[in-house]
Amino acid sequence: MILDIPTARVFLPLTESSRYKGAWGGRGSGKSSFFADQVILAAATRNVDIVCLREVQQTLDESVKKLLEDKIELFGLSERFDVQHNRIIGPFGNRIIFMGMKDQNAHSIKSLQGYGIAWFEEAQAMSHRSLELLRPTIREPGSELWFSWNPDTEDRAIEQFLRSETLPPDAIVVEANWRDNPWFPPELEAERQLDFKMFPKRYRHIWEGEFGQDGDPFFLEENLLRDGQPVPYPTRCDTVFAIIDTAVKDGLEHDGTAVVFCAKDSRAESPITILDWDVIQIEGYLLESWLPGIYMRLDDLAKQTGARYGSAGTWIEDKSTGSVLIQHASNRGFTVEAIDSKLTALGKEGRAISASPYVYKGEVKLSEHAYNKVTSYRGMTRNHLLAQVCQFRIGVKTPHTMDLLDAFTYSVMLGLGDSSGY
């Protein structure tokens, strides 16, 4: 079977046989699309089992399965592939499966013996342990390991392995950025130009594949204000909603539980106003008694802001304690939605990058109440929302205590993105 798949010139070296293949660079280069093409090409033309990996994969929505399904349909191969719930079966009975490496150990990883190709997406998150487990496991004659990633920091395992002065002897590695993509979409071009004008250091990391800049704040306080000042509560808006980011454990080394309250008005120059926030650290079983107070606060805010459609309820991460809260809210008749796992899988940097265009365009503002609020948390008294959002830096290891940052970025993405938060 012959498949004629258009390939950007930058990726042509990776179409040759090699034990290790890597593609790194900034946003919009088409790295993931290229490797997805290669997965379908390999599975359609030869009897090879393929595993698609990420460091963390809590659900299949976090994997590249949907991308591969789209490729199968695009290439007109739907009749030759059997797309199942958790895997894809190729024309030869060969398998394409999806796994998170963080959950594997020396025993479980043996299930991959016999697989001929492993593709590790978002490899900047790959740990040294995962690389050490993976390499000797994929060992069939002619087997290959593929890696695609956006550079993060120099100490990452993938950087030391495939971008050091001494590469493995059988490795092909290419750099790919937006200008190398002949199908670079106009929507991304608009975002690229915005970042280039408004945040040059951020631009180099995201679009040109450079390491993150230490000490460079990602979100600027001035972008969350109007003429240097917070804004009053709106007198009219469409709706109010809350985002809850939960944790499992307590203790100073673990996350707290954060909530951010927002008003959305599609008619306003700045459609999202951060009305209020809170962050607490309590035992998980007490969160159920805490939750009704969130809905009472939403009802109160709906009255204060003249919300035409009232409260839209809460969005909560569907994992660990969050899953329990979602069920509890549903049982009580509260309006609640699970945050799409695709958003949770992005990580703090990915969510910050996705939320940033809205912030830089002035579409998100802090209310006077949210800006002036000061509370005590983890032994510190301050405005914790401002501290977490405006102290966040790309390329710098983020402490687990940035729970309000998560709630903030979710608020922006879900309030201003499409139905899935993008």
mmCIF file of C-alpha atoms in Angstrom, residues 116 121 154 156 207 385:
data_model
loop_
_atom_site.group_PDB
_atom_site.id
_atom_site.type_symbol
_atom_site.label_atom_id
_atom_site.label_comp_id
_atom_site.label_asym_id
_atom_site.label_seq_id
_atom_site.Cartn_x
_atom_site.Cartn_y
_atom_site.Cartn_z
ATOM 1 C CA GLY A 116 8.492 -1.657 17.160
ATOM 2 C CA GLU A 121 4.784 13.386 22.770
ATOM 3 C CA GLU A 154 18.242 22.690 29.901
ATOM 4 C CA ARG A 156 15.303 18.088 31.143
ATOM 5 C CA TRP A 207 7.485 30.457 19.095
ATOM 6 C CA LEU A 385 -4.202 35.742 43.669
#
